[in-house]
Amino acid sequence: MAQDLRPSYAGVLAAGEFQFGTFKPNLGLFYEKQFTARSGIELGLFYRTDINENFVSIDESGITISETITVRERYVNVPLLYRYSSRFAAFSVGPTVDFFSGWNQIDKNLIQVENYTRTPSVEIGALVKIGKEILLKETLILEPELRMGFRTFSSPVGYIGMGVKLKRRLSPAE
């Protein structure tokens, strides 16, 4: 009897998410492993950004300066998703972890930010996706997807977006 081998895939994902009317790109790498004919896991490592506006007021020598500053926060995002594949579509759902990795001030006004931190610097959220695999070659697959989720359980910030994966079948079961 031949052994039923389950493939694994690796590839790149380019996605964009809409949050508060702003488009935010994601880019990264992912790995998929099928455990049965229909189910498996999806693990990724992505770069994403968020825009954060803060009202700042400083008092220097009796003069108060107040303005809104805009900061781009950078994150490394790691999703760990359960994946179910049917003939019609692939569904993925699971937690994501965001690691704060840096920032830069976008607007250069009177107030210049010298130090900026996020607390907590690690946040856990959730992601739900639906995609459709399109076979390009025997080992190369294109998968457009729709995605929806939220960034953190402590104060949920929702987003919706779309993306496209390009993945290559590595080998059947290792």
PDB file of C-alpha atoms in Angstrom:
ATOM      1  CA  MET A   1       0.000   0.000   0.000  1.00  0.00           C
ATOM      2  CA  ALA A   2       1.224   3.459  -0.832  1.00  0.00           C
ATOM      3  CA  GLN A   3       1.558   5.873   2.050  1.00  0.00           C
ATOM      4  CA  ASP A   4      -0.700   8.946   1.895  1.00  0.00           C
ATOM      5  CA  LEU A   5       1.764  11.848   2.027  1.00  0.00           C
ATOM      6  CA  ARG A   6       0.653  15.343   3.082  1.00  0.00           C
ATOM      7  CA  PRO A   7       2.441  18.297   1.501  1.00  0.00           C
ATOM      8  CA  SER A   8       3.939  21.377   3.084  1.00  0.00           C
ATOM      9  CA  TYR A   9       4.212  24.815   1.477  1.00  0.00           C
ATOM     10  CA  ALA A  10       6.287  27.958   1.913  1.00  0.00           C
ATOM     11  CA  GLY A  11       5.840  31.317   0.320  1.00  0.00           C
ATOM     12  CA  VAL A  12       5.316  35.059   0.493  1.00  0.00           C
ATOM     13  CA  LEU A  13       2.231  37.084   1.324  1.00  0.00           C
ATOM     14  CA  ALA A  14       1.515  40.680   0.332  1.00  0.00           C
ATOM     15  CA  ALA A  15      -1.596  42.032   2.038  1.00  0.00           C
ATOM     16  CA  GLY A  16      -3.282  45.280   2.831  1.00  0.00           C
ATOM     17  CA  GLU A  17      -5.627  46.046   5.692  1.00  0.00           C
ATOM     18  CA  PHE A  18      -8.056  48.898   6.228  1.00  0.00           C
ATOM     19  CA  GLN A  19      -8.239  50.266   9.750  1.00  0.00           C
ATOM     20  CA  PHE A  20      -9.912  53.594  10.614  1.00  0.00           C
ATOM     21  CA  GLY A  21     -10.115  54.345   6.881  1.00  0.00           C
ATOM     22  CA  THR A  22      -6.349  53.991   6.418  1.00  0.00           C
ATOM     23  CA  PHE A  23      -4.676  51.371   4.208  1.00  0.00           C
ATOM     24  CA  LYS A  24      -1.826  49.535   5.937  1.00  0.00           C
ATOM     25  CA  PRO A  25       0.387  47.078   4.029  1.00  0.00           C
ATOM     26  CA  ASN A  26       1.687  43.742   5.350  1.00  0.00           C
ATOM     27  CA  LEU A  27       4.521  41.752   3.839  1.00  0.00           C
ATOM     28  CA  GLY A  28       6.047  38.520   4.991  1.00  0.00           C
ATOM     29  CA  LEU A  29       6.785  34.832   4.811  1.00  0.00           C
ATOM     30  CA  PHE A  30       4.610  31.874   5.762  1.00  0.00           C
ATOM     31  CA  TYR A  31       4.697  28.102   6.094  1.00  0.00           C
ATOM     32  CA  GLU A  32       1.762  25.708   5.724  1.00  0.00           C
ATOM     33  CA  LYS A  33       1.633  22.068   6.732  1.00  0.00           C
ATOM     34  CA  GLN A  34      -1.267  19.737   5.952  1.00  0.00           C
ATOM     35  CA  PHE A  35      -1.994  17.037   8.528  1.00  0.00           C
ATOM     36  CA  THR A  36      -5.020  15.518   6.823  1.00  0.00           C
ATOM     37  CA  ALA A  37      -6.481  15.854   3.329  1.00  0.00           C
ATOM     38  CA  ARG A  38      -8.464  18.909   4.495  1.00  0.00           C
ATOM     39  CA  SER A  39      -6.790  20.408   7.582  1.00  0.00           C
ATOM     40  CA  GLY A  40      -3.452  21.760   8.682  1.00  0.00           C
ATOM     41  CA  ILE A  41      -1.678  24.772  10.180  1.00  0.00           C
ATOM     42  CA  GLU A  42      -0.387  28.059   8.836  1.00  0.00           C
ATOM     43  CA  LEU A  43       2.493  29.904  10.515  1.00  0.00           C
ATOM     44  CA  GLY A  44       3.785  33.294   9.396  1.00  0.00           C
ATOM     45  CA  LEU A  45       6.293  36.056  10.057  1.00  0.00           C
ATOM     46  CA  PHE A  46       5.153  39.470   8.806  1.00  0.00           C
ATOM     47  CA  TYR A  47       6.110  43.132   8.930  1.00  0.00           C
ATOM     48  CA  ARG A  48       3.253  45.550   9.512  1.00  0.00           C
ATOM     49  CA  THR A  49       2.750  49.146  10.595  1.00  0.00           C
ATOM     50  CA  ASP A  50       0.130  51.155  12.475  1.00  0.00           C
ATOM     51  CA  ILE A  51      -0.380  54.904  12.536  1.00  0.00           C
ATOM     52  CA  ASN A  52      -0.952  56.421  15.985  1.00  0.00           C
ATOM     53  CA  GLU A  53      -1.883  60.037  16.666  1.00  0.00           C
ATOM     54  CA  ASN A  54      -1.235  61.557  20.099  1.00  0.00           C
ATOM     55  CA  PHE A  55      -2.063  64.996  21.466  1.00  0.00           C
ATOM     56  CA  VAL A  56       1.043  66.329  23.197  1.00  0.00           C
ATOM     57  CA  SER A  57       1.383  69.443  25.322  1.00  0.00           C
ATOM     58  CA  ILE A  58       4.674  70.715  26.734  1.00  0.00           C
ATOM     59  CA  ASP A  59       5.430  73.692  28.933  1.00  0.00           C
ATOM     60  CA  GLU A  60       8.786  75.344  28.361  1.00  0.00           C
ATOM     61  CA  SER A  61       9.672  78.582  30.197  1.00  0.00           C
ATOM     62  CA  GLY A  62       6.014  79.399  30.820  1.00  0.00           C
ATOM     63  CA  ILE A  63       5.043  78.907  27.178  1.00  0.00           C
ATOM     64  CA  THR A  64       2.767  75.973  26.390  1.00  0.00           C
ATOM     65  CA  ILE A  65       3.035  74.271  23.005  1.00  0.00           C
ATOM     66  CA  SER A  66       0.307  71.791  22.089  1.00  0.00           C
ATOM     67  CA  GLU A  67      -0.146  69.774  18.918  1.00  0.00           C
ATOM     68  CA  THR A  68      -1.084  66.372  17.570  1.00  0.00           C
ATOM     69  CA  ILE A  69       1.876  64.240  16.565  1.00  0.00           C
ATOM     70  CA  THR A  70       1.665  61.255  14.232  1.00  0.00           C
ATOM     71  CA  VAL A  71       3.861  58.215  14.812  1.00  0.00           C
ATOM     72  CA  ARG A  72       4.286  55.138  12.600  1.00  0.00           C
ATOM     73  CA  GLU A  73       4.612  52.070  14.828  1.00  0.00           C
ATOM     74  CA  ARG A  74       6.390  49.016  13.416  1.00  0.00           C
ATOM     75  CA  TYR A  75       5.497  45.454  14.374  1.00  0.00           C
ATOM     76  CA  VAL A  76       6.590  41.912  13.709  1.00  0.00           C
ATOM     77  CA  ASN A  77       3.401  39.860  13.438  1.00  0.00           C
ATOM     78  CA  VAL A  78       3.307  36.071  14.003  1.00  0.00           C
ATOM     79  CA  PRO A  79       0.020  34.296  13.213  1.00  0.00           C
ATOM     80  CA  LEU A  80      -0.607  30.643  14.120  1.00  0.00           C
ATOM     81  CA  LEU A  81      -3.718  29.555  12.263  1.00  0.00           C
ATOM     82  CA  TYR A  82      -5.760  26.389  11.845  1.00  0.00           C
ATOM     83  CA  ARG A  83      -6.438  25.877   8.117  1.00  0.00           C
ATOM     84  CA  TYR A  84      -9.339  23.966   6.564  1.00  0.00           C
ATOM     85  CA  SER A  85      -9.328  23.448   2.783  1.00  0.00           C
ATOM     86  CA  SER A  86     -12.423  22.501   0.804  1.00  0.00           C
ATOM     87  CA  ARG A  87     -12.891  22.215  -2.953  1.00  0.00           C
ATOM     88  CA  PHE A  88     -14.275  25.756  -3.020  1.00  0.00           C
ATOM     89  CA  ALA A  89     -12.097  27.711  -0.594  1.00  0.00           C
ATOM     90  CA  ALA A  90      -9.539  27.584   2.213  1.00  0.00           C
ATOM     91  CA  PHE A  91     -10.530  28.908   5.657  1.00  0.00           C
ATOM     92  CA  SER A  92      -7.986  29.909   8.317  1.00  0.00           C
ATOM     93  CA  VAL A  93      -8.572  31.058  11.897  1.00  0.00           C
ATOM     94  CA  GLY A  94      -6.406  31.557  14.961  1.00  0.00           C
ATOM     95  CA  PRO A  95      -4.399  33.840  17.219  1.00  0.00           C
ATOM     96  CA  THR A  96      -1.780  36.374  16.164  1.00  0.00           C
ATOM     97  CA  VAL A  97       1.008  37.900  18.220  1.00  0.00           C
ATOM     98  CA  ASP A  98       2.338  41.409  17.518  1.00  0.00           C
ATOM     99  CA  PHE A  99       5.809  42.377  18.763  1.00  0.00           C
ATOM    100  CA  PHE A 100       6.474  46.134  18.851  1.00  0.00           C
ATOM    101  CA  SER A 101       9.756  46.655  16.986  1.00  0.00           C
ATOM    102  CA  GLY A 102      10.169  50.416  16.588  1.00  0.00           C
ATOM    103  CA  TRP A 103       8.691  53.713  15.495  1.00  0.00           C
ATOM    104  CA  ASN A 104       9.287  56.949  13.619  1.00  0.00           C
ATOM    105  CA  GLN A 105       7.589  60.332  13.767  1.00  0.00           C
ATOM    106  CA  ILE A 106       5.801  61.113  10.515  1.00  0.00           C
ATOM    107  CA  ASP A 107       5.028  64.795  10.956  1.00  0.00           C
ATOM    108  CA  LYS A 108       7.844  67.176  11.790  1.00  0.00           C
ATOM    109  CA  ASN A 109       6.191  70.006  13.690  1.00  0.00           C
ATOM    110  CA  LEU A 110       7.287  72.080  16.675  1.00  0.00           C
ATOM    111  CA  ILE A 111       7.326  69.072  18.989  1.00  0.00           C
ATOM    112  CA  GLN A 112       9.892  66.406  18.122  1.00  0.00           C
ATOM    113  CA  VAL A 113       9.485  63.032  19.844  1.00  0.00           C
ATOM    114  CA  GLU A 114      12.749  61.639  21.174  1.00  0.00           C
ATOM    115  CA  ASN A 115      11.480  58.538  22.937  1.00  0.00           C
ATOM    116  CA  TYR A 116       8.417  56.410  22.211  1.00  0.00           C
ATOM    117  CA  THR A 117       7.365  53.073  23.695  1.00  0.00           C
ATOM    118  CA  ARG A 118       4.309  50.810  23.606  1.00  0.00           C
ATOM    119  CA  THR A 119       2.879  49.168  26.695  1.00  0.00           C
ATOM    120  CA  PRO A 120       2.390  46.291  26.400  1.00  0.00           C
ATOM    121  CA  SER A 121       5.038  45.714  23.751  1.00  0.00           C
ATOM    122  CA  VAL A 122       3.539  42.303  22.897  1.00  0.00           C
ATOM    123  CA  GLU A 123      -0.141  42.023  22.008  1.00  0.00           C
ATOM    124  CA  ILE A 124      -2.335  39.040  21.146  1.00  0.00           C
ATOM    125  CA  GLY A 125      -5.177  39.272  18.630  1.00  0.00           C
ATOM    126  CA  ALA A 126      -7.091  37.039  16.209  1.00  0.00           C
ATOM    127  CA  LEU A 127      -7.384  36.572  12.457  1.00  0.00           C
ATOM    128  CA  VAL A 128      -9.958  34.903  10.157  1.00  0.00           C
ATOM    129  CA  LYS A 129      -9.221  34.412   6.441  1.00  0.00           C
ATOM    130  CA  ILE A 130     -10.848  32.895   3.377  1.00  0.00           C
ATOM    131  CA  GLY A 131      -8.879  32.238   0.193  1.00  0.00           C
ATOM    132  CA  LYS A 132      -8.997  30.395  -3.094  1.00  0.00           C
ATOM    133  CA  GLU A 133      -6.039  28.429  -4.440  1.00  0.00           C
ATOM    134  CA  ILE A 134      -5.189  28.869  -8.130  1.00  0.00           C
ATOM    135  CA  LEU A 135      -2.731  26.310  -9.497  1.00  0.00           C
ATOM    136  CA  LEU A 136      -0.063  28.028 -11.638  1.00  0.00           C
ATOM    137  CA  LYS A 137       2.273  25.048 -12.007  1.00  0.00           C
ATOM    138  CA  GLU A 138       2.383  21.642 -10.396  1.00  0.00           C
ATOM    139  CA  THR A 139       4.287  23.027  -7.396  1.00  0.00           C
ATOM    140  CA  LEU A 140       3.360  26.743  -7.569  1.00  0.00           C
ATOM    141  CA  ILE A 141       0.068  28.154  -6.240  1.00  0.00           C
ATOM    142  CA  LEU A 142      -1.413  31.657  -6.166  1.00  0.00           C
ATOM    143  CA  GLU A 143      -3.978  32.285  -3.413  1.00  0.00           C
ATOM    144  CA  PRO A 144      -5.951  35.533  -3.183  1.00  0.00           C
ATOM    145  CA  GLU A 145      -7.565  35.991   0.242  1.00  0.00           C
ATOM    146  CA  LEU A 146      -9.918  38.154   2.275  1.00  0.00           C
ATOM    147  CA  ARG A 147      -8.967  38.733   5.922  1.00  0.00           C
ATOM    148  CA  MET A 148     -10.625  40.121   9.010  1.00  0.00           C
ATOM    149  CA  GLY A 149      -9.432  40.370  12.587  1.00  0.00           C
ATOM    150  CA  PHE A 150      -8.493  42.468  15.541  1.00  0.00           C
ATOM    151  CA  ARG A 151      -5.116  43.463  16.919  1.00  0.00           C
ATOM    152  CA  THR A 152      -5.411  42.973  20.655  1.00  0.00           C
ATOM    153  CA  PHE A 153      -7.715  41.320  23.166  1.00  0.00           C
ATOM    154  CA  SER A 154      -7.200  44.065  25.781  1.00  0.00           C
ATOM    155  CA  SER A 155      -8.680  46.872  23.638  1.00  0.00           C
ATOM    156  CA  PRO A 156      -9.835  45.345  20.338  1.00  0.00           C
ATOM    157  CA  VAL A 157      -9.079  47.322  17.187  1.00  0.00           C
ATOM    158  CA  GLY A 158     -10.673  45.662  14.166  1.00  0.00           C
ATOM    159  CA  TYR A 159      -9.496  45.580  10.571  1.00  0.00           C
ATOM    160  CA  ILE A 160     -10.510  44.083   7.242  1.00  0.00           C
ATOM    161  CA  GLY A 161      -8.297  43.514   4.246  1.00  0.00           C
ATOM    162  CA  MET A 162      -7.155  41.455   1.318  1.00  0.00           C
ATOM    163  CA  GLY A 163      -3.970  39.766   0.291  1.00  0.00           C
ATOM    164  CA  VAL A 164      -2.334  37.453  -2.162  1.00  0.00           C
ATOM    165  CA  LYS A 165      -0.059  34.513  -1.414  1.00  0.00           C
ATOM    166  CA  LEU A 166       2.435  32.924  -3.743  1.00  0.00           C
ATOM    167  CA  LYS A 167       3.390  29.538  -2.392  1.00  0.00           C
ATOM    168  CA  ARG A 168       5.526  26.636  -3.477  1.00  0.00           C
ATOM    169  CA  ARG A 169       4.995  23.027  -2.507  1.00  0.00           C
ATOM    170  CA  LEU A 170       8.118  21.905  -0.724  1.00  0.00           C
ATOM    171  CA  SER A 171       7.898  18.164  -0.427  1.00  0.00           C
ATOM    172  CA  PRO A 172       5.224  15.722   0.526  1.00  0.00           C
ATOM    173  CA  ALA A 173       5.381  14.655   4.177  1.00  0.00           C
ATOM    174  CA  GLU A 174       8.862  14.949   5.607  1.00  0.00           C
TER     175      GLU A 174
END
